[in-house]
Amino acid sequence: MNRIVQFFHKTVSPEYFYWLSGKLIPWFIGIFVVVLAFGVWGAFTAPTDYQQGESYRIIFVHVPAAYMSMLIYVCMAVAGFIGLVWHIKLAEITAVASAPIGAAFTALALATGSLWGKPMWGTYWVWDARLTSELILLFLYIGVIALYNAIDDHRKAARAVAILALVGVVNIPIIHFSVEWWSTLHQPATLSKLDQPSMHPDMLRPLLIMIVACTIYFPGILFMRIRAMLLRQERRSRWVARLLGEEGT
Amino acid sequence: MSPQSAFAPLPAIIRRDLLLAMRRRGESLTPLLFLLMVVSLFPLGLGPDPVKLGASAAAIVWVAALLSVLLSLERLFRSDFDDGSLEQFALSPCPLPALVLSKVVAHWLVSGLPVVLAGPILAMMLNLPGHVAWTLLHSLALGTPILSLVGSIGVGLTVGLRRGGILVSLLVLPLYVPILIFGAGAVQAASGGLPSDAHLLLLGAQLALALVLAPIATAAALRISMS
């Protein structure tokens, strides 16, 4: 037990994590590129939809982006909770670093959704339940980023962000269901019926591969952001000076 | 200190805040005036057609009430933060969430309750039928306390900042979505001749949840702002 605690403490120390993540990032990005290549190949060779024609192929970007937008919010809240409770600097930084990535995926999901809406519904934007809740999710992300930027002290800002993320995570189910009951025009969730998917396996396979690709992409890009933030916030500490000194010589 | 005396300051805080509001009557009336002005802007924008106004009256009054509560939130902790009373609250043996709750109750009595009472009257000016205005009164009475409670979290996070006002609306407005949906939805259902109980019950559930959780989050936020 003591060993695990020791290992944990070592891993979350900024210096060790900087080193470890530097080793891990190439792996994440490498695997991501390979999986992405498979996914893209599958997306373009999947059979044409009998109703939606070729334009359904945007699903291979849209669904992973929407999935990531929610996954990252949960990651952000969990990291924020850990940071608040145990005062772990790395967890606080993780929460803050997740927000822009999540916002980007949310914006991507919204953009692809509205591009898909044009040929399908005949309009770029409808006030339907899932588009609206995705838009509100984007607002929540923007709030988190704006709050972090508004507070000068990094640690204080990170703790404030953690509280906001936790409040958001309590509210997301409420927002989701309220918007769901308010109006619905969107097709029912494609992937919710796990026992018997409503998609053809040839279409489902590339979609799942794309979701895996995005899930691997997230830690890779997250670690890059965390490393940059660690360097900036720890710039007065000895290990950064040593690191930069080594690279300088 | 016995548990009774630990909670003794709560009524005192409510009384003090109400007294302060009475001394600054002009400032306390601002949310109400804001509500009146925003509501009267809509007929100018939409046109004086009574049918069109009656159909959108619930949404207009709800959005205006939401914005007027948001506007008044800024004052919730501002003066206590500036003069250091908030730090004394944080140091006192009384739990900070309980103190926060009493501040929010006082704030709602000053800026929420007038909106609840004036809202249905304004809606009737917008040609909302009388029995539907009754539902609007219920939905506002259940909904505006949630607005104050959830808003207090945003204020707690931004109270130490120079320009917190606009940030509060950015943080809090997405969280207001369910309240607006069920609040305006109750009135929409009632004007369609449908029962509005479900909407009101869901609003009540949100109020119960916010009463328990929001003061804790606000207290944590205030501790960070004061650190």
CSV table of C-alpha atoms in Angstrom, one decimal:
chain,number,residue,atom,x,y,z
A,1,MET,CA,0.0,0.0,0.0
A,2,ASN,CA,2.8,2.3,1.0
A,3,ARG,CA,4.5,1.7,-2.4
A,4,ILE,CA,1.4,2.7,-4.3
A,5,VAL,CA,1.1,6.0,-2.3
A,6,GLN,CA,4.8,6.6,-2.9
A,7,PHE,CA,4.4,5.9,-6.7
A,8,PHE,CA,1.4,8.2,-6.8
A,9,HIS,CA,3.3,11.0,-5.0
A,10,LYS,CA,6.2,10.6,-7.4
A,11,THR,CA,4.0,10.7,-10.5
A,12,VAL,CA,2.1,13.8,-9.5
A,13,SER,CA,5.3,15.8,-8.8
A,14,PRO,CA,5.6,18.4,-11.5
A,15,GLU,CA,9.2,17.5,-12.3
A,16,TYR,CA,8.6,13.7,-12.7
A,17,PHE,CA,5.4,14.3,-14.6
A,18,TYR,CA,7.2,16.6,-17.0
A,19,TRP,CA,9.7,13.9,-17.8
A,20,LEU,CA,7.1,11.1,-17.9
A,21,SER,CA,4.7,12.9,-20.2
A,22,GLY,CA,7.6,13.9,-22.5
A,23,LYS,CA,8.2,10.2,-22.9
A,24,LEU,CA,4.5,9.3,-23.4
A,25,ILE,CA,3.4,12.0,-25.8
A,26,PRO,CA,5.1,10.5,-28.9
A,27,TRP,CA,3.4,7.2,-28.2
A,28,PHE,CA,0.0,8.8,-27.8
A,29,ILE,CA,0.4,10.8,-31.0
A,30,GLY,CA,1.9,7.9,-32.9
A,31,ILE,CA,-0.9,5.5,-32.0
A,32,PHE,CA,-3.4,8.3,-32.7
A,33,VAL,CA,-2.1,8.8,-36.2
A,34,VAL,CA,-2.2,5.1,-37.0
A,35,VAL,CA,-5.8,4.7,-35.6
A,36,LEU,CA,-6.9,7.8,-37.4
A,37,ALA,CA,-5.5,6.5,-40.7
A,38,PHE,CA,-7.6,3.4,-40.2
A,39,GLY,CA,-10.6,5.4,-39.2
A,40,VAL,CA,-10.4,7.8,-42.2
A,41,TRP,CA,-9.9,4.9,-44.6
A,42,GLY,CA,-12.9,3.2,-43.1
A,43,ALA,CA,-15.0,6.4,-43.3
A,44,PHE,CA,-14.4,6.8,-47.0
A,45,THR,CA,-14.9,3.2,-47.9
A,46,ALA,CA,-18.0,2.6,-45.8
A,47,PRO,CA,-21.1,2.0,-47.9
A,48,THR,CA,-23.2,4.9,-49.0
A,49,ASP,CA,-26.3,5.5,-46.9
A,50,TYR,CA,-29.5,4.6,-48.8
A,51,GLN,CA,-31.4,7.7,-47.3
A,52,GLN,CA,-28.7,10.3,-46.6
A,53,GLY,CA,-26.4,9.6,-49.6
A,54,GLU,CA,-22.8,10.6,-49.1
A,55,SER,CA,-23.4,13.5,-46.8
A,56,TYR,CA,-23.9,11.1,-43.8
A,57,ARG,CA,-20.1,10.6,-43.8
A,58,ILE,CA,-19.7,13.7,-41.6
A,59,ILE,CA,-20.9,11.5,-38.8
A,60,PHE,CA,-17.4,10.1,-38.6
A,61,VAL,CA,-16.3,13.5,-37.3
A,62,HIS,CA,-19.5,14.7,-35.7
A,63,VAL,CA,-20.2,11.8,-33.3
A,64,PRO,CA,-16.6,11.5,-32.0
A,65,ALA,CA,-16.4,15.3,-31.5
A,66,ALA,CA,-19.7,15.3,-29.6
A,67,TYR,CA,-18.6,12.4,-27.5
A,68,MET,CA,-15.3,14.0,-26.7
A,69,SER,CA,-17.0,17.3,-25.7
A,70,MET,CA,-18.8,15.5,-22.9
A,71,LEU,CA,-16.0,13.1,-21.9
A,72,ILE,CA,-13.5,16.0,-21.5
A,73,TYR,CA,-16.0,18.0,-19.4
A,74,VAL,CA,-16.2,15.0,-17.0
A,75,CYS,CA,-12.4,14.6,-17.0
A,76,MET,CA,-12.1,18.3,-16.2
A,77,ALA,CA,-14.6,18.1,-13.3
A,78,VAL,CA,-12.9,14.9,-11.9
A,79,ALA,CA,-9.5,16.5,-12.1
A,80,GLY,CA,-10.9,19.7,-10.5
A,81,PHE,CA,-12.4,17.7,-7.7
A,82,ILE,CA,-9.1,15.9,-7.0
A,83,GLY,CA,-7.3,19.2,-7.1
A,84,LEU,CA,-9.7,20.8,-4.7
A,85,VAL,CA,-9.7,17.9,-2.2
A,86,TRP,CA,-6.1,16.9,-2.1
A,87,HIS,CA,-4.5,20.2,-3.3
A,88,ILE,CA,-2.6,18.5,-6.0
A,89,LYS,CA,-1.1,21.1,-8.3
A,90,LEU,CA,-1.0,18.7,-11.3
A,91,ALA,CA,-4.7,17.9,-11.0
A,92,GLU,CA,-5.6,21.6,-11.0
A,93,ILE,CA,-3.5,22.2,-14.1
A,94,THR,CA,-5.1,19.2,-15.8
A,95,ALA,CA,-8.5,20.7,-15.2
A,96,VAL,CA,-7.5,24.0,-16.6
A,97,ALA,CA,-5.7,22.5,-19.6
A,98,SER,CA,-8.7,20.4,-20.5
A,99,ALA,CA,-11.0,23.3,-21.0
A,100,PRO,CA,-9.8,24.7,-24.3
A,101,ILE,CA,-9.5,21.2,-25.8
A,102,GLY,CA,-13.1,20.5,-24.7
A,103,ALA,CA,-14.3,23.8,-26.1
A,104,ALA,CA,-12.6,23.0,-29.4
A,105,PHE,CA,-14.3,19.6,-29.7
A,106,THR,CA,-17.7,21.2,-28.8
A,107,ALA,CA,-17.2,23.9,-31.4
A,108,LEU,CA,-16.3,21.1,-33.9
A,109,ALA,CA,-19.4,19.1,-33.0
A,110,LEU,CA,-21.6,22.2,-33.4
A,111,ALA,CA,-20.0,23.1,-36.8
A,112,THR,CA,-20.2,19.6,-38.3
A,113,GLY,CA,-23.7,19.2,-36.9
A,114,SER,CA,-24.9,22.4,-38.6
A,115,LEU,CA,-23.2,21.5,-41.9
A,116,TRP,CA,-24.9,18.1,-41.7
A,117,GLY,CA,-28.2,19.8,-40.9
A,118,LYS,CA,-28.2,21.7,-44.2
A,119,PRO,CA,-28.7,18.7,-46.5
A,120,MET,CA,-30.7,16.7,-44.0
A,121,TRP,CA,-33.1,19.2,-42.5
A,122,GLY,CA,-32.7,21.9,-45.1
A,123,THR,CA,-31.4,24.4,-42.5
A,124,TYR,CA,-28.1,25.0,-40.8
A,125,TRP,CA,-29.5,25.5,-37.4
A,126,VAL,CA,-32.6,24.3,-35.6
A,127,TRP,CA,-33.4,24.8,-31.9
A,128,ASP,CA,-33.5,21.1,-31.3
A,129,ALA,CA,-32.6,19.5,-28.0
A,130,ARG,CA,-29.1,18.2,-28.6
A,131,LEU,CA,-27.9,21.1,-30.7
A,132,THR,CA,-29.0,23.4,-27.9
A,133,SER,CA,-27.5,21.4,-25.1
A,134,GLU,CA,-24.2,21.2,-27.0
A,135,LEU,CA,-24.3,25.0,-27.4
A,136,ILE,CA,-24.9,25.4,-23.7
A,137,LEU,CA,-22.0,23.1,-23.1
A,138,LEU,CA,-19.8,25.4,-25.2
A,139,PHE,CA,-21.0,28.3,-23.1
A,140,LEU,CA,-20.0,26.4,-20.0
A,141,TYR,CA,-16.5,25.8,-21.4
A,142,ILE,CA,-16.2,29.5,-22.4
A,143,GLY,CA,-17.2,30.4,-18.8
A,144,VAL,CA,-14.4,28.2,-17.4
A,145,ILE,CA,-11.8,29.7,-19.7
A,146,ALA,CA,-12.9,33.2,-19.1
A,147,LEU,CA,-12.9,32.7,-15.3
A,148,TYR,CA,-9.4,31.3,-15.5
A,149,ASN,CA,-8.1,34.2,-17.5
A,150,ALA,CA,-9.8,36.8,-15.2
A,151,ILE,CA,-8.0,35.7,-12.0
A,152,ASP,CA,-4.3,36.6,-11.9
A,153,ASP,CA,-3.1,34.1,-9.4
A,154,HIS,CA,-2.7,30.7,-11.2
A,155,ARG,CA,-3.5,28.5,-8.2
A,156,LYS,CA,-6.5,30.5,-7.1
A,157,ALA,CA,-7.8,30.6,-10.7
A,158,ALA,CA,-7.4,26.8,-11.0
A,159,ARG,CA,-9.3,26.2,-7.8
A,160,ALA,CA,-12.1,28.6,-8.9
A,161,VAL,CA,-12.2,26.8,-12.2
A,162,ALA,CA,-12.5,23.5,-10.4
A,163,ILE,CA,-15.6,24.7,-8.4
A,164,LEU,CA,-17.2,26.0,-11.6
A,165,ALA,CA,-16.5,22.7,-13.4
A,166,LEU,CA,-18.1,20.8,-10.5
A,167,VAL,CA,-21.2,23.0,-10.4
A,168,GLY,CA,-21.4,22.5,-14.2
A,169,VAL,CA,-21.2,18.7,-13.9
A,170,VAL,CA,-24.1,18.7,-11.4
A,171,ASN,CA,-26.0,20.9,-13.7
A,172,ILE,CA,-25.3,19.1,-17.0
A,173,PRO,CA,-27.8,16.3,-16.5
A,174,ILE,CA,-30.5,18.8,-15.4
A,175,ILE,CA,-29.7,21.0,-18.5
A,176,HIS,CA,-29.7,18.0,-20.7
A,177,PHE,CA,-33.1,16.6,-19.6
A,178,SER,CA,-34.7,20.0,-19.5
A,179,VAL,CA,-33.6,20.7,-23.0
A,180,GLU,CA,-34.6,17.2,-24.1
A,181,TRP,CA,-38.2,17.7,-22.8
A,182,TRP,CA,-38.3,21.2,-24.1
A,183,SER,CA,-38.1,20.1,-27.8
A,184,THR,CA,-36.8,17.3,-29.8
A,185,LEU,CA,-36.3,17.0,-33.5
A,186,HIS,CA,-32.9,15.3,-33.5
A,187,GLN,CA,-32.8,11.7,-34.5
A,188,PRO,CA,-32.6,9.4,-31.5
A,189,ALA,CA,-29.1,8.6,-30.3
A,190,THR,CA,-27.4,6.2,-32.8
A,191,LEU,CA,-25.1,4.5,-30.3
A,192,SER,CA,-27.3,4.2,-27.3
A,193,LYS,CA,-28.7,0.8,-28.4
A,194,LEU,CA,-25.6,-1.2,-27.6
A,195,ASP,CA,-27.2,-4.6,-27.9
A,196,GLN,CA,-28.4,-4.1,-31.5
A,197,PRO,CA,-27.0,-1.0,-33.2
A,198,SER,CA,-29.2,0.7,-35.7
A,199,MET,CA,-26.2,1.2,-38.0
A,200,HIS,CA,-24.8,-1.2,-40.4
A,201,PRO,CA,-21.6,-2.8,-39.0
A,202,ASP,CA,-19.6,-1.5,-42.0
A,203,MET,CA,-20.5,2.0,-40.9
A,204,LEU,CA,-20.3,1.4,-37.2
A,205,ARG,CA,-16.7,0.0,-37.3
A,206,PRO,CA,-15.0,3.2,-38.7
A,207,LEU,CA,-17.1,5.3,-36.3
A,208,LEU,CA,-15.9,3.4,-33.3
A,209,ILE,CA,-12.3,3.6,-34.7
A,210,MET,CA,-12.7,7.3,-35.0
A,211,ILE,CA,-13.9,7.6,-31.4
A,212,VAL,CA,-10.9,5.6,-30.2
A,213,ALA,CA,-8.6,7.8,-32.2
A,214,CYS,CA,-10.1,10.9,-30.6
A,215,THR,CA,-9.8,9.4,-27.2
A,216,ILE,CA,-6.1,8.7,-27.7
A,217,TYR,CA,-5.6,12.2,-29.2
A,218,PHE,CA,-6.9,13.8,-26.0
A,219,PRO,CA,-4.2,12.7,-23.5
A,220,GLY,CA,-1.5,13.4,-26.1
A,221,ILE,CA,-2.6,17.0,-26.6
A,222,LEU,CA,-3.5,17.4,-23.0
A,223,PHE,CA,0.0,16.4,-21.9
A,224,MET,CA,1.5,19.0,-24.3
A,225,ARG,CA,-0.6,21.7,-22.7
A,226,ILE,CA,0.1,20.6,-19.2
A,227,ARG,CA,3.9,20.6,-19.9
A,228,ALA,CA,3.7,24.1,-21.3
A,229,MET,CA,1.7,25.3,-18.2
A,230,LEU,CA,4.0,23.5,-15.8
A,231,LEU,CA,7.1,25.2,-17.3
A,232,ARG,CA,5.4,28.6,-17.1
A,233,GLN,CA,4.1,28.2,-13.5
A,234,GLU,CA,7.2,26.5,-12.2
A,235,ARG,CA,9.7,28.8,-14.0
A,236,ARG,CA,11.3,29.9,-10.7
A,237,SER,CA,11.8,26.4,-9.5
A,238,ARG,CA,15.1,24.6,-9.6
A,239,TRP,CA,14.1,21.7,-11.9
A,240,VAL,CA,13.0,24.1,-14.6
A,241,ALA,CA,16.3,26.0,-14.4
A,242,ARG,CA,18.2,22.8,-14.5
A,243,LEU,CA,16.2,21.6,-17.5
A,244,LEU,CA,16.6,24.9,-19.4
A,245,GLY,CA,20.3,25.0,-18.5
A,246,GLU,CA,20.8,21.6,-20.0
A,247,GLU,CA,19.0,22.5,-23.1
A,248,GLY,CA,20.9,25.8,-23.2
A,249,THR,CA,24.3,24.2,-23.2
B,1,MET,CA,-20.0,27.5,22.0
B,2,SER,CA,-23.3,25.6,21.9
B,3,PRO,CA,-24.9,24.7,18.5
B,4,GLN,CA,-27.8,27.1,19.1
B,5,SER,CA,-25.6,30.1,19.5
B,6,ALA,CA,-23.5,29.1,16.5
B,7,PHE,CA,-26.6,29.6,14.3
B,8,ALA,CA,-27.8,32.7,16.2
B,9,PRO,CA,-26.2,35.2,13.7
B,10,LEU,CA,-28.4,34.0,10.8
B,11,PRO,CA,-31.6,36.0,11.6
B,12,ALA,CA,-29.4,38.9,12.6
B,13,ILE,CA,-27.7,38.9,9.2
B,14,ILE,CA,-31.1,38.8,7.4
B,15,ARG,CA,-32.3,41.6,9.6
B,16,ARG,CA,-29.2,43.7,8.9
B,17,ASP,CA,-29.3,43.2,5.2
B,18,LEU,CA,-33.0,44.1,5.0
B,19,LEU,CA,-32.3,47.2,7.1
B,20,LEU,CA,-29.4,48.2,4.8
B,21,ALA,CA,-31.8,47.7,1.8
B,22,MET,CA,-34.4,49.9,3.5
B,23,ARG,CA,-31.8,52.6,4.0
B,24,ARG,CA,-30.9,52.5,0.3
B,25,ARG,CA,-34.4,52.3,-1.1
B,26,GLY,CA,-33.4,53.7,-4.5
B,27,GLU,CA,-30.8,51.0,-5.1
B,28,SER,CA,-33.1,48.3,-3.9
B,29,LEU,CA,-35.8,49.3,-6.3
B,30,THR,CA,-33.5,49.0,-9.4
B,31,PRO,CA,-34.3,45.4,-10.2
B,32,LEU,CA,-38.0,46.2,-10.2
B,33,LEU,CA,-37.5,49.2,-12.5
B,34,PHE,CA,-35.2,47.2,-14.7
B,35,LEU,CA,-37.9,44.5,-15.0
B,36,LEU,CA,-40.6,47.1,-15.9
B,37,MET,CA,-38.4,48.7,-18.5
B,38,VAL,CA,-37.3,45.5,-20.2
B,39,VAL,CA,-40.8,44.2,-20.3
B,40,SER,CA,-42.1,47.5,-21.8
B,41,LEU,CA,-39.4,47.3,-24.5
B,42,PHE,CA,-40.9,44.2,-26.0
B,43,PRO,CA,-44.2,45.6,-27.2
B,44,LEU,CA,-42.1,48.4,-28.9
B,45,GLY,CA,-40.0,45.8,-30.6
B,46,LEU,CA,-42.7,43.2,-31.4
B,47,GLY,CA,-45.6,45.6,-32.3
B,48,PRO,CA,-48.7,46.2,-30.2
B,49,ASP,CA,-50.6,43.1,-31.5
B,50,PRO,CA,-52.3,41.7,-28.4
B,51,VAL,CA,-52.4,38.1,-29.7
B,52,LYS,CA,-48.7,38.1,-30.5
B,53,LEU,CA,-47.8,39.7,-27.1
B,54,GLY,CA,-50.1,37.3,-25.2
B,55,ALA,CA,-48.4,34.3,-26.8
B,56,SER,CA,-44.9,35.5,-25.8
B,57,ALA,CA,-45.8,37.2,-22.5
B,58,ALA,CA,-44.6,34.3,-20.3
B,59,ALA,CA,-41.2,34.2,-22.1
B,60,ILE,CA,-40.8,37.9,-22.0
B,61,VAL,CA,-41.5,38.2,-18.2
B,62,TRP,CA,-39.4,35.2,-17.4
B,63,VAL,CA,-36.3,36.5,-19.4
B,64,ALA,CA,-36.7,39.9,-17.9
B,65,ALA,CA,-37.0,38.5,-14.4
B,66,LEU,CA,-33.9,36.4,-15.0
B,67,LEU,CA,-31.9,39.4,-16.2
B,68,SER,CA,-33.1,41.6,-13.4
B,69,VAL,CA,-32.0,39.0,-10.7
B,70,LEU,CA,-28.7,38.7,-12.6
B,71,LEU,CA,-28.2,42.5,-12.5
B,72,SER,CA,-28.9,42.6,-8.7
B,73,LEU,CA,-26.5,39.7,-7.9
B,74,GLU,CA,-23.5,42.0,-8.1
B,75,ARG,CA,-24.5,43.6,-4.8
B,76,LEU,CA,-24.8,40.2,-3.0
B,77,PHE,CA,-21.3,40.1,-1.4
B,78,ARG,CA,-19.7,43.2,-2.8
B,79,SER,CA,-20.0,45.6,0.2
B,80,ASP,CA,-19.2,42.8,2.7
B,81,PHE,CA,-16.2,41.8,0.7
B,82,ASP,CA,-15.0,45.4,0.5
B,83,ASP,CA,-15.3,46.2,4.2
B,84,GLY,CA,-13.9,42.9,5.4
B,85,SER,CA,-17.1,41.6,7.0
B,86,LEU,CA,-16.9,38.6,4.7
B,87,GLU,CA,-13.6,37.6,6.2
B,88,GLN,CA,-15.2,37.8,9.7
B,89,PHE,CA,-18.0,35.6,8.5
B,90,ALA,CA,-15.5,33.1,7.3
B,91,LEU,CA,-13.7,33.1,10.7
B,92,SER,CA,-16.8,32.9,12.8
B,93,PRO,CA,-17.9,29.6,14.4
B,94,CYS,CA,-21.1,29.7,12.4
B,95,PRO,CA,-20.7,27.5,9.2
B,96,LEU,CA,-20.1,29.7,6.2
B,97,PRO,CA,-22.7,27.9,4.0
B,98,ALA,CA,-25.4,28.8,6.6
B,99,LEU,CA,-24.2,32.4,6.6
B,100,VAL,CA,-24.2,32.4,2.8
B,101,LEU,CA,-27.8,31.0,2.8
B,102,SER,CA,-29.0,33.8,5.0
B,103,LYS,CA,-27.3,36.4,2.8
B,104,VAL,CA,-29.1,34.9,-0.2
B,105,VAL,CA,-32.4,34.8,1.6
B,106,ALA,CA,-32.1,38.5,2.4
B,107,HIS,CA,-31.1,39.2,-1.2
B,108,TRP,CA,-34.0,37.3,-2.6
B,109,LEU,CA,-36.4,39.1,-0.2
B,110,VAL,CA,-35.1,42.5,-1.5
B,111,SER,CA,-34.7,41.8,-5.2
B,112,GLY,CA,-36.5,38.6,-6.0
B,113,LEU,CA,-39.8,39.0,-4.2
B,114,PRO,CA,-40.7,42.3,-5.8
B,115,VAL,CA,-40.1,40.7,-9.2
B,116,VAL,CA,-42.3,37.7,-8.3
B,117,LEU,CA,-45.1,40.1,-7.3
B,118,ALA,CA,-44.8,42.4,-10.3
B,119,GLY,CA,-44.2,39.8,-12.9
B,120,PRO,CA,-47.8,38.6,-13.3
B,121,ILE,CA,-49.1,42.1,-13.3
B,122,LEU,CA,-46.7,43.0,-16.1
B,123,ALA,CA,-47.7,39.8,-17.9
B,124,MET,CA,-51.4,40.8,-17.8
B,125,MET,CA,-50.4,44.1,-19.3
B,126,LEU,CA,-49.0,42.0,-22.2
B,127,ASN,CA,-52.4,40.4,-22.5
B,128,LEU,CA,-51.7,37.2,-20.6
B,129,PRO,CA,-55.1,35.7,-19.3
B,130,GLY,CA,-55.7,36.1,-15.5
B,131,HIS,CA,-55.7,32.4,-14.6
B,132,VAL,CA,-52.4,31.9,-16.5
B,133,ALA,CA,-50.9,34.8,-14.6
B,134,TRP,CA,-51.6,32.9,-11.5
B,135,THR,CA,-49.4,30.0,-12.8
B,136,LEU,CA,-46.7,32.6,-13.7
B,137,LEU,CA,-46.8,33.8,-10.1
B,138,HIS,CA,-46.2,30.2,-8.9
B,139,SER,CA,-43.4,29.6,-11.3
B,140,LEU,CA,-41.7,32.9,-10.5
B,141,ALA,CA,-42.0,32.2,-6.7
B,142,LEU,CA,-40.4,28.8,-7.2
B,143,GLY,CA,-37.9,29.9,-9.8
B,144,THR,CA,-36.4,33.2,-8.6
B,145,PRO,CA,-34.9,31.7,-5.4
B,146,ILE,CA,-33.1,29.2,-7.6
B,147,LEU,CA,-31.8,32.2,-9.7
B,148,SER,CA,-30.4,33.8,-6.5
B,149,LEU,CA,-28.9,30.6,-5.1
B,150,VAL,CA,-27.2,29.5,-8.4
B,151,GLY,CA,-26.2,33.1,-9.1
B,152,SER,CA,-24.5,33.3,-5.7
B,153,ILE,CA,-22.0,30.7,-6.8
B,154,GLY,CA,-21.0,32.9,-9.7
B,155,VAL,CA,-20.7,36.0,-7.5
B,156,GLY,CA,-18.7,34.0,-5.0
B,157,LEU,CA,-16.2,33.1,-7.7
B,158,THR,CA,-15.8,36.6,-9.0
B,159,VAL,CA,-16.3,38.9,-6.0
B,160,GLY,CA,-12.5,39.6,-5.7
B,161,LEU,CA,-12.3,40.7,-9.4
B,162,ARG,CA,-12.3,44.3,-10.7
B,163,ARG,CA,-14.8,43.6,-13.5
B,164,GLY,CA,-16.7,40.7,-12.2
B,165,GLY,CA,-20.1,41.8,-13.4
B,166,ILE,CA,-20.0,40.7,-17.0
B,167,LEU,CA,-18.1,37.5,-16.0
B,168,VAL,CA,-20.9,36.6,-13.6
B,169,SER,CA,-23.4,36.6,-16.4
B,170,LEU,CA,-21.1,34.5,-18.6
B,171,LEU,CA,-20.7,31.9,-15.8
B,172,VAL,CA,-24.3,31.9,-14.5
B,173,LEU,CA,-26.5,32.2,-17.6
B,174,PRO,CA,-25.9,28.7,-19.0
B,175,LEU,CA,-26.8,27.3,-15.5
B,176,TYR,CA,-30.1,29.3,-15.7
B,177,VAL,CA,-31.3,27.3,-18.7
B,178,PRO,CA,-33.3,24.6,-16.9
B,179,ILE,CA,-35.0,27.2,-14.7
B,180,LEU,CA,-36.1,29.3,-17.7
B,181,ILE,CA,-37.3,26.2,-19.5
B,182,PHE,CA,-39.5,24.9,-16.7
B,183,GLY,CA,-40.6,28.3,-15.5
B,184,ALA,CA,-41.7,29.5,-18.9
B,185,GLY,CA,-42.9,26.0,-19.8
B,186,ALA,CA,-45.3,25.9,-16.8
B,187,VAL,CA,-46.9,29.1,-18.1
B,188,GLN,CA,-46.9,27.9,-21.7
B,189,ALA,CA,-48.7,24.7,-20.6
B,190,ALA,CA,-51.2,26.6,-18.6
B,191,SER,CA,-52.1,28.9,-21.4
B,192,GLY,CA,-52.5,25.9,-23.7
B,193,GLY,CA,-55.1,24.5,-21.2
B,194,LEU,CA,-52.7,21.8,-20.0
B,195,PRO,CA,-51.8,21.0,-16.4
B,196,SER,CA,-48.6,22.8,-15.4
B,197,ASP,CA,-48.0,20.7,-12.2
B,198,ALA,CA,-45.1,18.7,-13.7
B,199,HIS,CA,-43.2,21.9,-14.6
B,200,LEU,CA,-43.8,23.4,-11.2
B,201,LEU,CA,-42.8,20.2,-9.4
B,202,LEU,CA,-39.6,20.0,-11.4
B,203,LEU,CA,-38.9,23.6,-10.5
B,204,GLY,CA,-39.5,22.7,-6.8
B,205,ALA,CA,-37.1,19.8,-7.1
B,206,GLN,CA,-34.4,22.2,-8.5
B,207,LEU,CA,-35.1,24.6,-5.7
B,208,ALA,CA,-34.6,21.8,-3.1
B,209,LEU,CA,-31.4,20.8,-4.7
B,210,ALA,CA,-30.1,24.3,-5.0
B,211,LEU,CA,-31.0,25.1,-1.4
B,212,VAL,CA,-28.8,22.2,-0.2
B,213,LEU,CA,-25.9,22.4,-2.6
B,214,ALA,CA,-25.5,26.0,-3.8
B,215,PRO,CA,-24.6,27.5,-0.4
B,216,ILE,CA,-21.8,24.9,0.0
B,217,ALA,CA,-20.4,25.7,-3.4
B,218,THR,CA,-20.7,29.4,-2.8
B,219,ALA,CA,-18.9,29.1,0.5
B,220,ALA,CA,-16.1,27.2,-1.1
B,221,ALA,CA,-15.9,29.8,-3.9
B,222,LEU,CA,-15.8,32.7,-1.3
B,223,ARG,CA,-13.0,31.0,0.6
B,224,ILE,CA,-11.0,30.9,-2.7
B,225,SER,CA,-11.8,34.5,-3.5
B,226,MET,CA,-10.7,35.6,0.0
B,227,SER,CA,-7.5,33.5,0.0
